[in-house]
Amino acid sequence: MAVHALTLLLAVHRKIKLLMEETRQWRWDYNICQPIGELAGRKLGIIGLGKIGRKLASMVKSLDLELPEEIINIHNQANPRVGIRAGGPVQTNQMMLLHTSDKIPDQTMEICEGVYLGGDLQFLQETITDPNGPAIHLCFGYAGWGAGQLEREFLDGGWFLYPATAHLLFDISTEKLWQ
């Protein structure tokens, strides 16, 4: 997953999606896909020092990226239930918080029993520094479908429905979950 996260970072930086769209249109103008500035010396936020966070932090050191401690100081992480997830290929520079805290109902939406979507930076900072804090996944990007596309994929047998639970989302490893 750390390699996947780094790959998404580099794909956004190099505008790979735009380049692929141009190539599909038989256009080869590389000038429209110039990188978004230099990576060296830039700041990268990594939340969580689990196996993936530690691996990603070690990988980006070779890119000379800084981790912005004024936003999230990963050295202060005390919550063992913090995870980083690639939510999908759309808007991978956007982060959504999926968690088990019902403490901020005005900022969140309950998506199934005991699982909430939403929160702000203060909530995130408090959550990762609380050793007894709620489980939380920082999800970068999302998956999206065109009108009727997901329904067609479901009717064609491409998807299976299974009830979501906090246990499935936060307590089962991703390697085991998708077996």
PDB file of C-alpha atoms in Angstrom:
ATOM      1  CA  MET A   1       0.000   0.000   0.000  1.00  0.00           C
ATOM      2  CA  ALA A   2       2.894   2.402   0.618  1.00  0.00           C
ATOM      3  CA  VAL A   3       4.043   1.853  -2.948  1.00  0.00           C
ATOM      4  CA  HIS A   4       0.452   2.417  -4.102  1.00  0.00           C
ATOM      5  CA  ALA A   5       0.233   5.689  -2.131  1.00  0.00           C
ATOM      6  CA  LEU A   6       3.545   6.889  -3.569  1.00  0.00           C
ATOM      7  CA  THR A   7       2.453   5.862  -7.061  1.00  0.00           C
ATOM      8  CA  LEU A   8      -0.763   7.908  -6.699  1.00  0.00           C
ATOM      9  CA  LEU A   9       1.275  10.880  -5.478  1.00  0.00           C
ATOM     10  CA  LEU A  10       3.582  10.689  -8.482  1.00  0.00           C
ATOM     11  CA  ALA A  11       0.662  10.137 -10.880  1.00  0.00           C
ATOM     12  CA  VAL A  12      -1.006  13.336  -9.637  1.00  0.00           C
ATOM     13  CA  HIS A  13       2.291  15.233  -9.791  1.00  0.00           C
ATOM     14  CA  ARG A  14       2.973  14.119 -13.372  1.00  0.00           C
ATOM     15  CA  LYS A  15      -0.706  14.530 -14.429  1.00  0.00           C
ATOM     16  CA  ILE A  16      -0.836  10.931 -15.664  1.00  0.00           C
ATOM     17  CA  LYS A  17      -4.643  10.889 -15.876  1.00  0.00           C
ATOM     18  CA  LEU A  18      -4.663  13.933 -18.164  1.00  0.00           C
ATOM     19  CA  LEU A  19      -1.847  12.443 -20.241  1.00  0.00           C
ATOM     20  CA  MET A  20      -3.799   9.183 -20.628  1.00  0.00           C
ATOM     21  CA  GLU A  21      -6.922  11.090 -21.715  1.00  0.00           C
ATOM     22  CA  GLU A  22      -4.916  13.023 -24.288  1.00  0.00           C
ATOM     23  CA  THR A  23      -3.346   9.811 -25.593  1.00  0.00           C
ATOM     24  CA  ARG A  24      -6.790   8.189 -25.966  1.00  0.00           C
ATOM     25  CA  GLN A  25      -7.768  11.187 -28.117  1.00  0.00           C
ATOM     26  CA  TRP A  26      -4.660  10.594 -30.280  1.00  0.00           C
ATOM     27  CA  ARG A  27      -3.148  13.841 -29.039  1.00  0.00           C
ATOM     28  CA  TRP A  28       0.527  13.780 -28.058  1.00  0.00           C
ATOM     29  CA  ASP A  29       1.062  17.276 -26.649  1.00  0.00           C
ATOM     30  CA  TYR A  30       3.316  16.679 -23.652  1.00  0.00           C
ATOM     31  CA  ASN A  31       3.376  20.424 -22.878  1.00  0.00           C
ATOM     32  CA  ILE A  32      -0.119  20.281 -21.369  1.00  0.00           C
ATOM     33  CA  CYS A  33       1.083  17.658 -18.888  1.00  0.00           C
ATOM     34  CA  GLN A  34       4.070  19.402 -17.376  1.00  0.00           C
ATOM     35  CA  PRO A  35       4.639  18.389 -13.743  1.00  0.00           C
ATOM     36  CA  ILE A  36       3.069  20.463 -10.985  1.00  0.00           C
ATOM     37  CA  GLY A  37       6.343  22.072  -9.931  1.00  0.00           C
ATOM     38  CA  GLU A  38       9.273  20.282  -8.332  1.00  0.00           C
ATOM     39  CA  LEU A  39       8.794  17.668  -5.647  1.00  0.00           C
ATOM     40  CA  ALA A  40      12.134  18.277  -3.922  1.00  0.00           C
ATOM     41  CA  GLY A  41      11.711  20.470  -0.858  1.00  0.00           C
ATOM     42  CA  ARG A  42       7.891  20.204  -0.898  1.00  0.00           C
ATOM     43  CA  LYS A  43       5.888  19.083   2.136  1.00  0.00           C
ATOM     44  CA  LEU A  44       3.988  15.805   2.319  1.00  0.00           C
ATOM     45  CA  GLY A  45       1.543  14.948   5.084  1.00  0.00           C
ATOM     46  CA  ILE A  46       1.598  11.331   6.257  1.00  0.00           C
ATOM     47  CA  ILE A  47      -0.818  10.479   9.021  1.00  0.00           C
ATOM     48  CA  GLY A  48      -0.153   7.262  10.865  1.00  0.00           C
ATOM     49  CA  LEU A  49       3.013   5.397  11.677  1.00  0.00           C
ATOM     50  CA  GLY A  50       1.678   1.930  11.040  1.00  0.00           C
ATOM     51  CA  LYS A  51       3.444  -0.380   8.621  1.00  0.00           C
ATOM     52  CA  ILE A  52       2.280   1.602   5.573  1.00  0.00           C
ATOM     53  CA  GLY A  53       2.967   5.057   7.028  1.00  0.00           C
ATOM     54  CA  ARG A  54       6.490   4.100   8.123  1.00  0.00           C
ATOM     55  CA  LYS A  55       7.254   2.554   4.729  1.00  0.00           C
ATOM     56  CA  LEU A  56       5.908   5.583   2.852  1.00  0.00           C
ATOM     57  CA  ALA A  57       7.905   7.963   5.084  1.00  0.00           C
ATOM     58  CA  SER A  58      11.105   6.034   4.347  1.00  0.00           C
ATOM     59  CA  MET A  59      10.328   5.995   0.604  1.00  0.00           C
ATOM     60  CA  VAL A  60       9.708   9.757   0.334  1.00  0.00           C
ATOM     61  CA  LYS A  61      12.949  10.624   2.106  1.00  0.00           C
ATOM     62  CA  SER A  62      14.733   9.916  -1.171  1.00  0.00           C
ATOM     63  CA  LEU A  63      12.447  12.484  -2.846  1.00  0.00           C
ATOM     64  CA  ASP A  64      13.563  15.185  -0.382  1.00  0.00           C
ATOM     65  CA  LEU A  65       9.989  15.909   0.742  1.00  0.00           C
ATOM     66  CA  GLU A  66       9.212  17.479   4.106  1.00  0.00           C
ATOM     67  CA  LEU A  67       6.482  16.245   6.458  1.00  0.00           C
ATOM     68  CA  PRO A  68       4.527  19.311   7.747  1.00  0.00           C
ATOM     69  CA  GLU A  69       4.524  18.916  11.525  1.00  0.00           C
ATOM     70  CA  GLU A  70       2.413  22.045  11.952  1.00  0.00           C
ATOM     71  CA  ILE A  71      -0.495  20.096  10.431  1.00  0.00           C
ATOM     72  CA  ILE A  72       0.135  16.592  11.752  1.00  0.00           C
ATOM     73  CA  ASN A  73       3.104  15.613  13.877  1.00  0.00           C
ATOM     74  CA  ILE A  74       3.461  11.884  13.275  1.00  0.00           C
ATOM     75  CA  HIS A  75       5.854  11.652  16.212  1.00  0.00           C
ATOM     76  CA  ASN A  76       2.913  12.421  18.525  1.00  0.00           C
ATOM     77  CA  GLN A  77       0.716   9.607  17.210  1.00  0.00           C
ATOM     78  CA  ALA A  78      -0.542   7.606  20.152  1.00  0.00           C
ATOM     79  CA  ASN A  79      -3.684   6.067  18.650  1.00  0.00           C
ATOM     80  CA  PRO A  80      -2.894   2.569  17.334  1.00  0.00           C
ATOM     81  CA  ARG A  81      -6.118   2.506  15.289  1.00  0.00           C
ATOM     82  CA  VAL A  82      -5.134   5.085  12.636  1.00  0.00           C
ATOM     83  CA  GLY A  83      -5.043   3.841   9.053  1.00  0.00           C
ATOM     84  CA  ILE A  84      -4.399   5.333   5.625  1.00  0.00           C
ATOM     85  CA  ARG A  85      -6.467   4.154   2.676  1.00  0.00           C
ATOM     86  CA  ALA A  86      -6.584   4.869  -1.036  1.00  0.00           C
ATOM     87  CA  GLY A  87     -10.273   5.607  -1.468  1.00  0.00           C
ATOM     88  CA  GLY A  88     -10.127   5.565  -5.254  1.00  0.00           C
ATOM     89  CA  PRO A  89      -8.619   7.248  -8.291  1.00  0.00           C
ATOM     90  CA  VAL A  90     -10.748  10.422  -8.276  1.00  0.00           C
ATOM     91  CA  GLN A  91      -9.440  13.537  -6.457  1.00  0.00           C
ATOM     92  CA  THR A  92      -6.621  11.693  -4.725  1.00  0.00           C
ATOM     93  CA  ASN A  93      -5.468  14.997  -3.209  1.00  0.00           C
ATOM     94  CA  GLN A  94      -8.660  15.128  -1.121  1.00  0.00           C
ATOM     95  CA  MET A  95      -8.877  13.377   2.254  1.00  0.00           C
ATOM     96  CA  MET A  96     -12.023  12.032   3.899  1.00  0.00           C
ATOM     97  CA  LEU A  97     -12.171  10.762   7.469  1.00  0.00           C
ATOM     98  CA  LEU A  98     -13.950   7.473   8.147  1.00  0.00           C
ATOM     99  CA  HIS A  99     -14.136   6.758  11.887  1.00  0.00           C
ATOM    100  CA  THR A 100     -16.023   5.345  14.869  1.00  0.00           C
ATOM    101  CA  SER A 101     -16.516   8.572  16.861  1.00  0.00           C
ATOM    102  CA  ASP A 102     -20.023   9.899  17.502  1.00  0.00           C
ATOM    103  CA  LYS A 103     -18.640  12.965  19.333  1.00  0.00           C
ATOM    104  CA  ILE A 104     -19.047  15.483  16.460  1.00  0.00           C
ATOM    105  CA  PRO A 105     -22.523  14.853  14.993  1.00  0.00           C
ATOM    106  CA  ASP A 106     -22.693  18.313  13.395  1.00  0.00           C
ATOM    107  CA  GLN A 107     -19.624  17.458  11.240  1.00  0.00           C
ATOM    108  CA  THR A 108     -20.324  13.829  10.386  1.00  0.00           C
ATOM    109  CA  MET A 109     -22.765  11.513   8.702  1.00  0.00           C
ATOM    110  CA  GLU A 110     -23.393   8.016  10.064  1.00  0.00           C
ATOM    111  CA  ILE A 111     -23.027   5.644   7.111  1.00  0.00           C
ATOM    112  CA  CYS A 112     -23.748   2.418   9.009  1.00  0.00           C
ATOM    113  CA  GLU A 113     -24.118   1.621  12.701  1.00  0.00           C
ATOM    114  CA  GLY A 114     -21.107   3.052  14.544  1.00  0.00           C
ATOM    115  CA  VAL A 115     -19.285   4.284  11.398  1.00  0.00           C
ATOM    116  CA  TYR A 116     -19.090   7.986  10.559  1.00  0.00           C
ATOM    117  CA  LEU A 117     -17.806  10.054   7.634  1.00  0.00           C
ATOM    118  CA  GLY A 118     -16.469  13.553   8.268  1.00  0.00           C
ATOM    119  CA  GLY A 119     -14.556  15.659  10.736  1.00  0.00           C
ATOM    120  CA  ASP A 120     -12.126  18.558  10.718  1.00  0.00           C
ATOM    121  CA  LEU A 121      -8.384  19.018  11.284  1.00  0.00           C
ATOM    122  CA  GLN A 122      -8.827  19.572  15.035  1.00  0.00           C
ATOM    123  CA  PHE A 123     -10.772  16.301  15.317  1.00  0.00           C
ATOM    124  CA  LEU A 124      -8.073  14.515  13.320  1.00  0.00           C
ATOM    125  CA  GLN A 125      -5.251  15.901  15.476  1.00  0.00           C
ATOM    126  CA  GLU A 126      -7.059  15.004  18.699  1.00  0.00           C
ATOM    127  CA  THR A 127      -7.893  11.524  17.416  1.00  0.00           C
ATOM    128  CA  ILE A 128      -4.375  10.526  16.424  1.00  0.00           C
ATOM    129  CA  THR A 129      -2.837  11.752  19.688  1.00  0.00           C
ATOM    130  CA  ASP A 130      -5.380   9.987  21.932  1.00  0.00           C
ATOM    131  CA  PRO A 131      -4.116   6.487  22.837  1.00  0.00           C
ATOM    132  CA  ASN A 132      -7.747   5.450  23.458  1.00  0.00           C
ATOM    133  CA  GLY A 133      -9.110   7.344  20.457  1.00  0.00           C
ATOM    134  CA  PRO A 134     -11.592   5.995  17.958  1.00  0.00           C
ATOM    135  CA  ALA A 135     -10.591   3.932  14.955  1.00  0.00           C
ATOM    136  CA  ILE A 136     -10.024   6.212  11.965  1.00  0.00           C
ATOM    137  CA  HIS A 137      -9.105   5.757   8.317  1.00  0.00           C
ATOM    138  CA  LEU A 138      -7.773   8.671   6.300  1.00  0.00           C
ATOM    139  CA  CYS A 139      -9.123   7.998   2.820  1.00  0.00           C
ATOM    140  CA  PHE A 140      -7.476   9.767  -0.102  1.00  0.00           C
ATOM    141  CA  GLY A 141      -9.588   9.950  -3.260  1.00  0.00           C
ATOM    142  CA  TYR A 142     -12.817   8.177  -4.080  1.00  0.00           C
ATOM    143  CA  ALA A 143     -14.336   5.969  -6.752  1.00  0.00           C
ATOM    144  CA  GLY A 144     -17.058   7.352  -8.973  1.00  0.00           C
ATOM    145  CA  TRP A 145     -19.385   5.998 -11.625  1.00  0.00           C
ATOM    146  CA  GLY A 146     -21.416   7.501 -14.419  1.00  0.00           C
ATOM    147  CA  ALA A 147     -25.216   7.537 -14.289  1.00  0.00           C
ATOM    148  CA  GLY A 148     -26.483   3.958 -14.154  1.00  0.00           C
ATOM    149  CA  GLN A 149     -22.989   2.452 -14.457  1.00  0.00           C
ATOM    150  CA  LEU A 150     -22.798   0.982 -10.945  1.00  0.00           C
ATOM    151  CA  GLU A 151     -26.309  -0.467 -11.247  1.00  0.00           C
ATOM    152  CA  ARG A 152     -25.368  -2.157 -14.548  1.00  0.00           C
ATOM    153  CA  GLU A 153     -22.174  -3.565 -13.034  1.00  0.00           C
ATOM    154  CA  PHE A 154     -24.177  -4.948 -10.106  1.00  0.00           C
ATOM    155  CA  LEU A 155     -26.824  -6.494 -12.370  1.00  0.00           C
ATOM    156  CA  ASP A 156     -24.051  -8.029 -14.512  1.00  0.00           C
ATOM    157  CA  GLY A 157     -22.664  -9.784 -11.422  1.00  0.00           C
ATOM    158  CA  GLY A 158     -19.639  -7.525 -11.005  1.00  0.00           C
ATOM    159  CA  TRP A 159     -20.443  -6.666  -7.386  1.00  0.00           C
ATOM    160  CA  PHE A 160     -21.562  -8.538  -4.296  1.00  0.00           C
ATOM    161  CA  LEU A 161     -23.514  -6.810  -1.530  1.00  0.00           C
ATOM    162  CA  TYR A 162     -22.519  -7.416   2.079  1.00  0.00           C
ATOM    163  CA  PRO A 163     -23.628  -5.417   5.125  1.00  0.00           C
ATOM    164  CA  ALA A 164     -20.987  -2.946   6.326  1.00  0.00           C
ATOM    165  CA  THR A 165     -19.981  -3.016   9.985  1.00  0.00           C
ATOM    166  CA  ALA A 166     -17.435  -1.136  12.074  1.00  0.00           C
ATOM    167  CA  HIS A 167     -15.751  -4.492  12.750  1.00  0.00           C
ATOM    168  CA  LEU A 168     -15.255  -5.199   9.033  1.00  0.00           C
ATOM    169  CA  LEU A 169     -14.016  -1.691   8.297  1.00  0.00           C
ATOM    170  CA  PHE A 170     -11.642  -1.223  11.215  1.00  0.00           C
ATOM    171  CA  ASP A 171     -10.754  -4.546  12.815  1.00  0.00           C
ATOM    172  CA  ILE A 172     -10.108  -6.883   9.867  1.00  0.00           C
ATOM    173  CA  SER A 173      -6.857  -6.412   7.917  1.00  0.00           C
ATOM    174  CA  THR A 174      -7.322  -5.478   4.257  1.00  0.00           C
ATOM    175  CA  GLU A 175      -5.399  -8.603   3.245  1.00  0.00           C
ATOM    176  CA  LYS A 176      -7.937 -10.778   5.054  1.00  0.00           C
ATOM    177  CA  LEU A 177     -10.999  -8.658   4.250  1.00  0.00           C
ATOM    178  CA  TRP A 178     -10.825  -9.211   0.496  1.00  0.00           C
ATOM    179  CA  GLN A 179     -10.196 -12.968   0.579  1.00  0.00           C
TER     180      GLN A 179
END
